[in-house]
Coordinates of C-alpha atoms in Angstrom, one line a residue:
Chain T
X227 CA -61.3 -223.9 17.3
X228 CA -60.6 -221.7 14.1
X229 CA -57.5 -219.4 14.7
X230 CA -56.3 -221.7 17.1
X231 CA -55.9 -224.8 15.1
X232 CA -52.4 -226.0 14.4
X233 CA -53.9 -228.8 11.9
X234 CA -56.9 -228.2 10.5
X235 CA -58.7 -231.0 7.6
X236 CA -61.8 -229.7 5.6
X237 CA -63.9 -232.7 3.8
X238 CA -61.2 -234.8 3.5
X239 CA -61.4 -237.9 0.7
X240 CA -59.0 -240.6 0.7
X241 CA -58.8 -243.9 -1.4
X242 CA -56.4 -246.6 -1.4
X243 CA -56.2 -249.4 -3.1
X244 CA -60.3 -249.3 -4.3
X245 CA -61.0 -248.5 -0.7
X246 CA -62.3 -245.6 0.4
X247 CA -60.6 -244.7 3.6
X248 CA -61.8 -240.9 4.3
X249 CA -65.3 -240.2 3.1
X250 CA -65.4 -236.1 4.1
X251 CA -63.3 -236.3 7.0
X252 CA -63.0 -232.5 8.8
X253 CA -61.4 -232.3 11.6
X254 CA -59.8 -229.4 14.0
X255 CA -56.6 -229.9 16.0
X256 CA -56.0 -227.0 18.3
X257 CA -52.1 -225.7 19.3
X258 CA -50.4 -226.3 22.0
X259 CA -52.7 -229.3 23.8
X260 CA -53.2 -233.1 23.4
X261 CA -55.4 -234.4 20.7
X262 CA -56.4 -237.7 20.5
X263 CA -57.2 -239.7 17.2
X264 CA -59.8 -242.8 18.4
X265 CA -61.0 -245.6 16.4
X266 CA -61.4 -249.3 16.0
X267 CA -58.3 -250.8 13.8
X268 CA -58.4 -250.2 10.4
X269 CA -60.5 -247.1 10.4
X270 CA -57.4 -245.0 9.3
X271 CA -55.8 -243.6 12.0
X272 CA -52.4 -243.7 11.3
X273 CA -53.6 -243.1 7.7
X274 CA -54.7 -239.7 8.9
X275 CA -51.0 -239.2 10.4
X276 CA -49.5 -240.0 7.3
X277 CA -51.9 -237.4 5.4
X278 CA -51.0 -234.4 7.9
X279 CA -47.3 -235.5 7.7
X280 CA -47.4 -235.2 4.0
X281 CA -46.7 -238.7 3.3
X282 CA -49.5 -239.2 1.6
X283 CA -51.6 -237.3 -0.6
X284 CA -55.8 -236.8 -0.3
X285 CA -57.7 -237.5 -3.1
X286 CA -59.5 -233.9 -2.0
X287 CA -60.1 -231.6 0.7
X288 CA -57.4 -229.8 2.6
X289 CA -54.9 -230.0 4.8
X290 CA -53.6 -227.2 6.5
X291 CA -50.8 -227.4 9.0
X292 CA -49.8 -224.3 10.8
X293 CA -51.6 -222.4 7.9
X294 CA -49.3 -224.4 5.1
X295 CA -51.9 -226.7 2.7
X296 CA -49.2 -229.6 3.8
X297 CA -50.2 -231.9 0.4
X298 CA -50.0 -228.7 -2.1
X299 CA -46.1 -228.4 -1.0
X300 CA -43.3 -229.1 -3.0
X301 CA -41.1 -232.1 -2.6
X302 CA -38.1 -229.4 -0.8
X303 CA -40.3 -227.7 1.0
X304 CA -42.2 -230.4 2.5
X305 CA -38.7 -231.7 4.0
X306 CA -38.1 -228.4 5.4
X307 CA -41.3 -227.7 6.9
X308 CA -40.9 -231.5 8.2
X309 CA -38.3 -230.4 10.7
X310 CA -41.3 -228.7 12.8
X311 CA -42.5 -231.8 13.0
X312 CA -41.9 -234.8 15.1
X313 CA -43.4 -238.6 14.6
X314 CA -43.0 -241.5 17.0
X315 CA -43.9 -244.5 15.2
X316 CA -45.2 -247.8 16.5
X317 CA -42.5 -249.8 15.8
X318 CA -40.2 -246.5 17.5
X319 CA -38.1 -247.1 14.0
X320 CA -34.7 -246.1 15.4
X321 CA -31.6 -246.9 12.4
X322 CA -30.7 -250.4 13.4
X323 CA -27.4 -250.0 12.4
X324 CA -26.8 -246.9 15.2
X325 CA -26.1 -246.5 18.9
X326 CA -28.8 -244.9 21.1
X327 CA -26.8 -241.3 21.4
X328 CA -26.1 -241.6 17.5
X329 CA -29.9 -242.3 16.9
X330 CA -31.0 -239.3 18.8
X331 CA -27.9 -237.4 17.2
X332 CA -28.8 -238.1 13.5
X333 CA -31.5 -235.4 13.1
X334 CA -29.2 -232.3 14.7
X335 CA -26.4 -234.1 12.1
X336 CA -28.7 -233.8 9.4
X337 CA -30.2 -230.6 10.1
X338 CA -27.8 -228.3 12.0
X339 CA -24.3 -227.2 12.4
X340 CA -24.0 -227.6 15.7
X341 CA -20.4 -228.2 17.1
X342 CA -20.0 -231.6 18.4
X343 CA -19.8 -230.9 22.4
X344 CA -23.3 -229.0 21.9
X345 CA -25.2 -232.0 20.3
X346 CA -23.2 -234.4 22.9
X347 CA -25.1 -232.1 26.0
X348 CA -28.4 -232.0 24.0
X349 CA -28.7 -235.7 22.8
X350 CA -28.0 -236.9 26.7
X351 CA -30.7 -233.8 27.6
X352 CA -32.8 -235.3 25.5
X353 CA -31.9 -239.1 26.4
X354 CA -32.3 -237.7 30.8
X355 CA -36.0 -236.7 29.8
X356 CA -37.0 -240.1 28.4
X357 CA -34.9 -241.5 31.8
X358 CA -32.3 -243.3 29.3
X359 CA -29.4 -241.0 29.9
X360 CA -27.5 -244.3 31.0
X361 CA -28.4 -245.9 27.8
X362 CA -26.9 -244.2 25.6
X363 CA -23.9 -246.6 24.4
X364 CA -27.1 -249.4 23.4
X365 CA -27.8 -250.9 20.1
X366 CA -31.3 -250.4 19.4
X367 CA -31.3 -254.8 19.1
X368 CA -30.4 -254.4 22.9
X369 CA -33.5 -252.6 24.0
X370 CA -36.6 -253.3 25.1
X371 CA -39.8 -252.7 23.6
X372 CA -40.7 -249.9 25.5
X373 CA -37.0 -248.4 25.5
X374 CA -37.0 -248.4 22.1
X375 CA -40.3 -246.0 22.1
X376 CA -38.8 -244.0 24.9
X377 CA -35.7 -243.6 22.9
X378 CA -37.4 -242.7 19.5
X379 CA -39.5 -240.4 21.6
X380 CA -36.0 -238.5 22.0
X381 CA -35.1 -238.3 18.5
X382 CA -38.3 -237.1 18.1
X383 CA -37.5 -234.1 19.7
X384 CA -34.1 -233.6 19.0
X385 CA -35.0 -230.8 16.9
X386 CA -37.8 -229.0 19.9
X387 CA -40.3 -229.1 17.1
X388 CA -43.7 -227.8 17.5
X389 CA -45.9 -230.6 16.5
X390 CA -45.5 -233.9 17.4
X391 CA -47.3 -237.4 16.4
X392 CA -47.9 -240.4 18.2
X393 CA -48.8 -243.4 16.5
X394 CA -50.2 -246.2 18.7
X395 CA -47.5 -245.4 21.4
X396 CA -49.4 -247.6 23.9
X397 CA -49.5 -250.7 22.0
X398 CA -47.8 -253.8 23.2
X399 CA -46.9 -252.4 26.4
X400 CA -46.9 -253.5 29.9
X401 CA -48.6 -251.3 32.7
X402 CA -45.1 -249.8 33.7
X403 CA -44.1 -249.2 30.4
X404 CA -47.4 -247.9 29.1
X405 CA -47.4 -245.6 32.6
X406 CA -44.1 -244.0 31.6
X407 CA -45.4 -243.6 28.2
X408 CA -48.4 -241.5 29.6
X409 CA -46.2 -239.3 31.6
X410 CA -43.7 -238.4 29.2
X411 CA -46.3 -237.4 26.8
X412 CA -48.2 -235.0 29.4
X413 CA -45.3 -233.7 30.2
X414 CA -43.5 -232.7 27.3
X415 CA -46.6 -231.4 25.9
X416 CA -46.9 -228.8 29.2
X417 CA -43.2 -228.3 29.2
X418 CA -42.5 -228.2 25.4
X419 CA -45.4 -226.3 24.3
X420 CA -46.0 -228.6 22.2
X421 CA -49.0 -229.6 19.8
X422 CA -49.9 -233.2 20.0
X423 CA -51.7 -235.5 18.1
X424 CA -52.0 -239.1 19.4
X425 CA -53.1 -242.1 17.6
X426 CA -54.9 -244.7 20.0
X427 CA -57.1 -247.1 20.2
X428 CA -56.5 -247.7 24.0
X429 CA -59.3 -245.4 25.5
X430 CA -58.5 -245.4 29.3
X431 CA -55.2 -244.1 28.3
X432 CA -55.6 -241.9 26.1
X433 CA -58.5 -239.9 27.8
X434 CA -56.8 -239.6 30.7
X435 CA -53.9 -237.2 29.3
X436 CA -55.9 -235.3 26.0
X437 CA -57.8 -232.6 26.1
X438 CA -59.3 -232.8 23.0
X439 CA -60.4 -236.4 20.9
X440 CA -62.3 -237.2 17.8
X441 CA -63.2 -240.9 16.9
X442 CA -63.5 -242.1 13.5
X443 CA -65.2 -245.0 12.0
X444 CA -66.6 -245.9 8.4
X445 CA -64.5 -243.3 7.0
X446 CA -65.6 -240.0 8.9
X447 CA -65.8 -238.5 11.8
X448 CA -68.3 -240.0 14.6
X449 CA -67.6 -237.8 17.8
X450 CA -65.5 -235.5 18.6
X451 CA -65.3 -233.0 22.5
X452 CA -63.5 -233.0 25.4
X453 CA -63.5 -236.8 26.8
X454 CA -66.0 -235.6 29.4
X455 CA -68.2 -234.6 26.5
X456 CA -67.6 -237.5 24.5
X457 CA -68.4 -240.1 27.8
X458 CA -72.0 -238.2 27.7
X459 CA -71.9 -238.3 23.5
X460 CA -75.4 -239.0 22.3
X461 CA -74.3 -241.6 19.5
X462 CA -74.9 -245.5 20.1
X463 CA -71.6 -246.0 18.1
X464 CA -69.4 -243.7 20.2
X465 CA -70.4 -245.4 23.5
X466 CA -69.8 -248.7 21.6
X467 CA -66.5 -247.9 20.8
X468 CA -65.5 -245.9 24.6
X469 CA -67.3 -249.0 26.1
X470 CA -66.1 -251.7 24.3
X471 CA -69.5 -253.5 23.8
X472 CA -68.9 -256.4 21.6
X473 CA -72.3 -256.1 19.5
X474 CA -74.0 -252.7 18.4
X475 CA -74.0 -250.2 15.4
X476 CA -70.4 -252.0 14.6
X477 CA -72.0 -255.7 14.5
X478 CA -69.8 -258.8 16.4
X479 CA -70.8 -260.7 13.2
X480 CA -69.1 -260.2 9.8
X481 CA -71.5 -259.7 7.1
X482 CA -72.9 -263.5 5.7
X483 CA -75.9 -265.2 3.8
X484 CA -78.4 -266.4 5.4
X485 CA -77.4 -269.2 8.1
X486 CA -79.6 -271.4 6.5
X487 CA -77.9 -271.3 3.3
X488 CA -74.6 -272.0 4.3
X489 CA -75.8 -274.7 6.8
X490 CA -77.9 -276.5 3.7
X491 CA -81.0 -275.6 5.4
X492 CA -82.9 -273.7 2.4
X493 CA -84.7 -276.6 0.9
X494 CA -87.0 -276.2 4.1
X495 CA -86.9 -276.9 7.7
X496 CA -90.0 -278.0 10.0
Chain D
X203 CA -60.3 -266.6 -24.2
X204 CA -61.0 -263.2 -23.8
X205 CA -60.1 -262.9 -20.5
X206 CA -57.0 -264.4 -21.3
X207 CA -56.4 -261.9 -23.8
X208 CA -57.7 -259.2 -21.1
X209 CA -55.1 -260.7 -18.4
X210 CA -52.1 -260.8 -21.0
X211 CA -53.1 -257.1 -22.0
X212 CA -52.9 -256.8 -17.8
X213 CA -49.8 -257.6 -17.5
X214 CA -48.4 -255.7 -20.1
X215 CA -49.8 -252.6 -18.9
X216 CA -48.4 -253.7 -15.5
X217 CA -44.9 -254.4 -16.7
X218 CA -45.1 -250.5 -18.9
X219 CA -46.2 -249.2 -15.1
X220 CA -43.3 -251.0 -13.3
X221 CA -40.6 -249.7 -15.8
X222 CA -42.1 -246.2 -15.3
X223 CA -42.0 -246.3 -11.6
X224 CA -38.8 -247.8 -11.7
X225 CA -37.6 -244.5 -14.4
X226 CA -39.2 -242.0 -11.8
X227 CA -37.6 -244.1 -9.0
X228 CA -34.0 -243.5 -10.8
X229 CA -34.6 -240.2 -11.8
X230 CA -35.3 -239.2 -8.0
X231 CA -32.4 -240.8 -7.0
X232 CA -29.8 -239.2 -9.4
X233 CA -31.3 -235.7 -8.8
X234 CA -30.2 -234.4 -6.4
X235 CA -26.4 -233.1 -5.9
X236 CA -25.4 -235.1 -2.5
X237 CA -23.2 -232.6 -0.4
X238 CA -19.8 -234.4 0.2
X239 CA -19.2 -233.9 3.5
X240 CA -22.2 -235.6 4.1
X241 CA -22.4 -237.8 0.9
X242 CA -18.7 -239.0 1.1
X243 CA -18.7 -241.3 4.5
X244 CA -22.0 -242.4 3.8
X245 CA -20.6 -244.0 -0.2
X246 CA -17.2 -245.4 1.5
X247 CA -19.4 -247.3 3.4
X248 CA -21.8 -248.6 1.2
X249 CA -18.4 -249.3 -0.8
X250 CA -17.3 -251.2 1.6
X251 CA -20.2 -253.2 2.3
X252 CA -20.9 -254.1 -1.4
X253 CA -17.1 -254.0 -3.1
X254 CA -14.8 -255.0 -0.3
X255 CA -17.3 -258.0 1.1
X256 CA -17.9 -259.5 -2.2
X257 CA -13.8 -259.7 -2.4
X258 CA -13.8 -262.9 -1.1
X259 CA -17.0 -264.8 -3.3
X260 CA -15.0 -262.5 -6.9
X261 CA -11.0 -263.9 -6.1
X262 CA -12.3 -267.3 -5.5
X263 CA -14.5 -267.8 -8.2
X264 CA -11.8 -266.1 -11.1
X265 CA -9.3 -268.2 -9.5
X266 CA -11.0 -271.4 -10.4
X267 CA -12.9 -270.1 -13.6
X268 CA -8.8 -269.3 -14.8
X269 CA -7.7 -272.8 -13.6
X270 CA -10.8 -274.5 -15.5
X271 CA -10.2 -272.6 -18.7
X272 CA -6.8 -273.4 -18.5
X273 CA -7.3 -277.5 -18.1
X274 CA -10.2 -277.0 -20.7
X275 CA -8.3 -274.6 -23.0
X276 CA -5.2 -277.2 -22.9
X277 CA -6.8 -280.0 -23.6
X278 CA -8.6 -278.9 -26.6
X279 CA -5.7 -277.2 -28.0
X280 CA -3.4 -279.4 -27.7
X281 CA -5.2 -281.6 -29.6
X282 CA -4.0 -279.0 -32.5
X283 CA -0.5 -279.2 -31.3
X284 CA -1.2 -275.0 -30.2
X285 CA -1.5 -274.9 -26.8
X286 CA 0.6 -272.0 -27.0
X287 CA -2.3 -269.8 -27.8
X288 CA -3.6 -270.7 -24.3
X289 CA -2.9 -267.7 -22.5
X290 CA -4.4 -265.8 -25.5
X291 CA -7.4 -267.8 -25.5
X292 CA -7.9 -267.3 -21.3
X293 CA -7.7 -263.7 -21.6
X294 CA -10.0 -263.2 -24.1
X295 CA -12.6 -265.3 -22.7
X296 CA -11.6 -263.4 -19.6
X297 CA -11.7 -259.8 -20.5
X298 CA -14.1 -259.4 -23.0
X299 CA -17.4 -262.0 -21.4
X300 CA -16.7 -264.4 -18.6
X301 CA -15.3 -261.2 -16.4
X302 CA -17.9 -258.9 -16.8
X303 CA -20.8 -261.2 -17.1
X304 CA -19.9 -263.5 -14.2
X305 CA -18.7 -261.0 -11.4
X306 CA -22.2 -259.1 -12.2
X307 CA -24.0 -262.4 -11.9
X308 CA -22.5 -263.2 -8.7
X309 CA -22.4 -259.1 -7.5
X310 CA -26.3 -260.0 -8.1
X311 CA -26.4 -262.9 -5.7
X312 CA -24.3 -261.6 -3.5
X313 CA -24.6 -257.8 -3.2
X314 CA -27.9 -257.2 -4.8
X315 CA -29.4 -259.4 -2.9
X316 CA -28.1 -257.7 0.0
X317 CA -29.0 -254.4 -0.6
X318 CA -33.1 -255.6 -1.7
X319 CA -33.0 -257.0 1.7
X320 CA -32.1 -254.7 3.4
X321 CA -33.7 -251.6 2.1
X322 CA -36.8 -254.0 2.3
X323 CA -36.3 -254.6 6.1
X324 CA -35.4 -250.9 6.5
X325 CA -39.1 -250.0 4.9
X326 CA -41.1 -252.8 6.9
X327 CA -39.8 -251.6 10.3
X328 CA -40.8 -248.2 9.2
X329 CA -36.8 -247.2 9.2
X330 CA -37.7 -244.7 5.5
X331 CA -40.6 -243.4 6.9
X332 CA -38.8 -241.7 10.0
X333 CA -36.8 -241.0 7.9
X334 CA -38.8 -239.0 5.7
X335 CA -40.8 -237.5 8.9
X336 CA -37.3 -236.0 9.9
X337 CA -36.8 -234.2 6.7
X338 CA -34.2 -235.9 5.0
X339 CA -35.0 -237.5 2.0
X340 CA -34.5 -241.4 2.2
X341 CA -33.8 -241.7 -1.7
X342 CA -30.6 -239.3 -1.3
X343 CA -29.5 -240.8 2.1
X344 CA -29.9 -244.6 1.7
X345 CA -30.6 -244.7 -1.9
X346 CA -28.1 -242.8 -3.6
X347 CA -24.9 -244.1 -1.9
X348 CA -25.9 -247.8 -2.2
X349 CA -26.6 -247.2 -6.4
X350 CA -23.7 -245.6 -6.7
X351 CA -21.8 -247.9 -4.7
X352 CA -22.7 -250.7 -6.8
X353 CA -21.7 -249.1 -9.7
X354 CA -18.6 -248.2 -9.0
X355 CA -17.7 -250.9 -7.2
X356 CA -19.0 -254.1 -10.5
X357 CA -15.9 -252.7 -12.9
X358 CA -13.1 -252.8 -10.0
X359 CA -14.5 -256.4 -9.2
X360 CA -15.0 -257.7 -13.0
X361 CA -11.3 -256.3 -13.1
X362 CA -10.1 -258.4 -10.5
X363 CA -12.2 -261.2 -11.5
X364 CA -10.1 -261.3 -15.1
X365 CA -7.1 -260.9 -13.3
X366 CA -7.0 -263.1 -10.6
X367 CA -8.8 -265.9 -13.7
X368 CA -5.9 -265.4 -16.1
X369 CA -3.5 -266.3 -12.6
X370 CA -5.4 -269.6 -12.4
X371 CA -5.4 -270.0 -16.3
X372 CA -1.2 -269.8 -15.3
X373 CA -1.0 -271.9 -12.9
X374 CA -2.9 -274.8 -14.6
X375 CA -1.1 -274.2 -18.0
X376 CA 2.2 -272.9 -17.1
X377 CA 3.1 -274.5 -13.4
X378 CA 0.9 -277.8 -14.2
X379 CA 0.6 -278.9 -17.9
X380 CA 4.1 -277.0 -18.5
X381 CA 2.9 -274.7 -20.9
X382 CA 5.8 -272.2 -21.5
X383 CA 5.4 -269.3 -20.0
X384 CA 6.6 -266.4 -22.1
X385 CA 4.3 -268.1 -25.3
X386 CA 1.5 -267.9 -22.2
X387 CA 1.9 -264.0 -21.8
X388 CA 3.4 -263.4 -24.9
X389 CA 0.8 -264.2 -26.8
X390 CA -1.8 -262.9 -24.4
X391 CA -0.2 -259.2 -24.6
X392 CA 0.0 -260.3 -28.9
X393 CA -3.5 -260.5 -29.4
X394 CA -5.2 -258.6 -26.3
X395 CA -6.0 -254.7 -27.7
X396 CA -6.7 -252.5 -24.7
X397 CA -9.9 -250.6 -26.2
X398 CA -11.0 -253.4 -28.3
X399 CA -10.9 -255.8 -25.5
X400 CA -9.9 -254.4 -22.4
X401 CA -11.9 -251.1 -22.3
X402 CA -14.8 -252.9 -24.1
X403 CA -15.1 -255.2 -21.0
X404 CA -15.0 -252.6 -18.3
X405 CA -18.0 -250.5 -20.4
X406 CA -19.8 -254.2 -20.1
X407 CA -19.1 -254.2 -16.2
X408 CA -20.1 -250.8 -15.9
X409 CA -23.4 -250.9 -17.8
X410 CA -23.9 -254.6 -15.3
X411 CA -23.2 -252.4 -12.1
X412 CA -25.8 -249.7 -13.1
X413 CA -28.4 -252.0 -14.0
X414 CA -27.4 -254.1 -11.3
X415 CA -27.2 -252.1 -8.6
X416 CA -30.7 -250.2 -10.1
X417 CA -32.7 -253.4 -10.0
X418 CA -31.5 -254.4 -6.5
X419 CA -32.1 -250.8 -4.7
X420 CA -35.8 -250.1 -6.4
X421 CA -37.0 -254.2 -5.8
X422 CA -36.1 -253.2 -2.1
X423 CA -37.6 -250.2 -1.7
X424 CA -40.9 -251.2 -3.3
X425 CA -41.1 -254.1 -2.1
X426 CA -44.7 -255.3 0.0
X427 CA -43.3 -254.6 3.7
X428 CA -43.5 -258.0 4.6
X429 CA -41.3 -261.0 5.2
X430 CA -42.8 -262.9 2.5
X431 CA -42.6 -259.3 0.3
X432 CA -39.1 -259.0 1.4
X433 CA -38.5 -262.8 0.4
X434 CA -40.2 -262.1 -3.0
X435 CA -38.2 -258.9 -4.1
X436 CA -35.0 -260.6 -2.8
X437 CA -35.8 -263.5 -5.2
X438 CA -36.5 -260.8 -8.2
X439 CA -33.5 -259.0 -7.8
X440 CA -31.2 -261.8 -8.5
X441 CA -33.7 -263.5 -11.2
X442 CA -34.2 -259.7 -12.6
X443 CA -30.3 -259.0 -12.9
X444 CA -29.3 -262.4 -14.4
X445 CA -31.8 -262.1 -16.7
X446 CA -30.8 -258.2 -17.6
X447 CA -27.2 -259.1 -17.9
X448 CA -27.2 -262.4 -19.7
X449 CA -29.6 -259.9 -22.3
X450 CA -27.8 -256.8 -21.9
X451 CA -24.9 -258.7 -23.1
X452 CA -25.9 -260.2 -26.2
X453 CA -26.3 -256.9 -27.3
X454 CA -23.2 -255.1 -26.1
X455 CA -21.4 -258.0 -27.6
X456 CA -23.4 -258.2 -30.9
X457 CA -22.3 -254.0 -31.1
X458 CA -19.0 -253.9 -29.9
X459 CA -17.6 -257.6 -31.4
X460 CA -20.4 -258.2 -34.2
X461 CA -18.1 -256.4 -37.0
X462 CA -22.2 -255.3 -38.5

């Protein structure tokens, strides 16, 4: 992907807490289209968010985010280069404590000196392309679930940034919800321009609207293609993962002794 | 017994790490110079939230504090035939310890505990982290106005707190045991000195809001993002604080009273 990678890890290393999370992770997220991050809970997907966000630091390797080594920044400048960037959380994370409109307002406050009129216009453009124009006077503790996503989607974009994160968006969701979900991130990645990077372990989903993906598992990187290379990807623990097989190179049983031994067996059996 | 001597030597370690994050923690907070178009709104409100809503727990408390000094202070002095000097002794008690030491303990139960939860909740529904993945740094906008707030806000209440006590001291010497009243502020305004007394209380308070208000924002936001994390760091910032100000005040009192 070279010059046309808007994120771009080199043998990255990451350990937390005595565990190693990243053994030599590289991986290549081109600009403008829909990555997606795969991989069976815990193997450090949103991890690997927090890393290119600059949240968290690598033990080694590099981290280059629109050609800016994002963990070698200084405090300041990491904040400001943070406005390019956009990150929809699992939990959405709106303030609790303001409206809709005033959670979707709060980064143009922060950030700009717009007049008020022009952020009124673009917080209800912003809440009409996540279909919650109507919403607007909410508490965030009056939404649902999936409202609450759509609506952190918007403050996500507030600022028109040029890369944008989604961490788990699908989880939890019902069809409807999780259908919406889908469509608003297709199509404010074709009408935005934007760079995505989505965090997933819900493979129908997420195959259907990326054009790139890369699974990890055991700390690096196990596949990686377009999802029609990665249905036809060689490795037994790639189709494990696409396929859900409950037994393979990731084992349905957690590592134990012997049977025997913990049944008392192991002074001999006929 | 070597491991015990290992674990003690753990925990002391542990404890030097804690009080260096905790440094760093305070030393990110204070800075950075908060602009005050922004800064202002943002620590009206948090004095609001922590001065004017502990109001109610501070005036109630001094008022009987004052009216139980007063039937204590009478009864033992009268037994000297000088329950004159009760308006001396109420205010001195007042002023210089029981204002100060019990308005922080209370700002700690009621306030502190407040903020650690909610900076707490704020982190474990990922509230800090957007936060930070918008640009704008969580220590200056939720951090900074709530510390401050704090200690601003633990000398106006420790002030009231003496105040409104050396009312109730008046109303249970003065309107009930018949105490007269100009020996009851007479004597008071006799042996109070404003920077020996006064002054040297409101330095207390202050030093109680700061170390107050510090404990309670840092337990919250390193707390484990949990419920039973938030639980635990709301328990450690009121057992923290009491513990700071009950020691913290020995020591102010043993270098501003102690005559060394």
């Amino acid at each position: 992907m070279g010059l046309s990678s808007y994120i771009s890890l080199k043998d990255v290393v990451f350990s937390r807490s005595g565990r190693r999370i990243f053994n030599g992770v590289s991986v290549d997220i081109p600009r403008g289209k829909i990555t997606a991050i795969m991989g069976p809970s815990g193997s450090g997907k949103t991890t690997l968010l927090r890393l290119v966000g600059g949240q968290l630091r690598p033990d080694s390797g590099s981290i280059m985010v629109d050609g800016h080594p994002i963990s070698e920044l200084r405090r300041k400048e990491l904040y400001k280069f943070r406005e390019k960037m956009g990150m929809l959380f699992q939990s959405g994370a709106l303030f609790t404590d303001l409206s809709v409109y005033e959670n979707v307002a709060f980064p143009m406050r922060v950030h700009t000196k717009l007049p008020e009129d022009m952020i009124h216009d673009i917080v209800l453009m912003k809440l009409e392309a996540v279909g919650l124009r109507g919403a607007r006077k909410l508490m965030p503790s009056e939404l649902s679930g999936g409202m609450g996503r759509r609506v952190a989607l918007a403050r996500s974009i507030a600022l028109d940034p040029e890369l944008i994160m989604y961490d788990e968006p699908f989880a939890g969701q019902d069809p409807i919800g999780m259908g919406v979900l889908v469509k608003l991130i297709r199509d404010l990645n074709s009408s935005m321009g934007l760079t995505s990077v989505l965090v997933s372990h819900d493979v129908k989903e997420s195959l259907s609207i990326c054009h790139y993906a890369c699974i990890i598992a055991d700390g690096k990187v196990i596949g990686t293609g377009t999802p029609a290379e990665l249905q036809d990807h060689p490795s037994e623990q790639v189709q494990q993962f696409l396929n859900g097989h409950p037994d393979g190179p990731v084992p349905f049983h957690y590592p134990s002794s012997a049977a025997a031994e913990d049944f008392g067996l192991s002074g001999g059996v006929s | 017994m070597i491991n015990r001597i290992a674990s003690f030597g753990r925990s002391g370690i542990d404890l030097v790490i804690s009080f260096g994050q905790a440094g760093r923690f305070l030393a990110g907070v204070l800075s950075g110079v908060p602009h005050p178009a922004t800064g202002f709104p943002l620590l009206m409100k948090q004095l609001y939230s922590v001065g004017v809503l502990s109001l109610a727990i501070i005036v109630v408390s001094g008022l009987f504090i004052g009216m139980v000094l007063g039937l204590q202070g009478y009864t033992i002095l009268s037994d000297f035939g000088s329950e004159a000097a009760i308006g001396q002794m109420i205010a001195l008690t007042l002023v210089r310890e029981l204002g100060p030491v019990v308005t922080a303990l209370l700002f700690a139960g009621r306030a502190g505990s407040a903020l650690t939860a909610e900076i707490g909740l704020m982190k474990a529904t990922e509230q800090l982290s957007s936060m930070e993945m918008m640009g704008v740094d969580p220590l200056r906008r939720v951090i900074a106005p709530r510390l401050w707030a704090g200690f601003i806000a633990m000398p106006v209440l420790a002030i009231i707190f003496s105040m409104v006590g050396i009312w109730g001291g008046m109303l249970v010497g003065v309107e009930w045991l018949g105490v007269f009243e100009g020996s009851y502020w007479g004597n008071m305004q006799a042996s109070v000195d404003f920077w020996d007394d006064v002054v040297n209380g409101v330095i207390k308070s202050v030093v109680f809001g700061f170390v107050c208000a510090w404990i309670a924002v840092y337990q919250g936001y390193d707390c484990v993002p949990t419920s039973a994390g938030i639980s635990s760091a709301t328990t450690k910032t009121v057992v923290y604080s009491s513990l700071a100000v009950l020691g913290l005040d020995f020591v102010l009192t043993a270098v501003m009273f102690g005559n060394f």
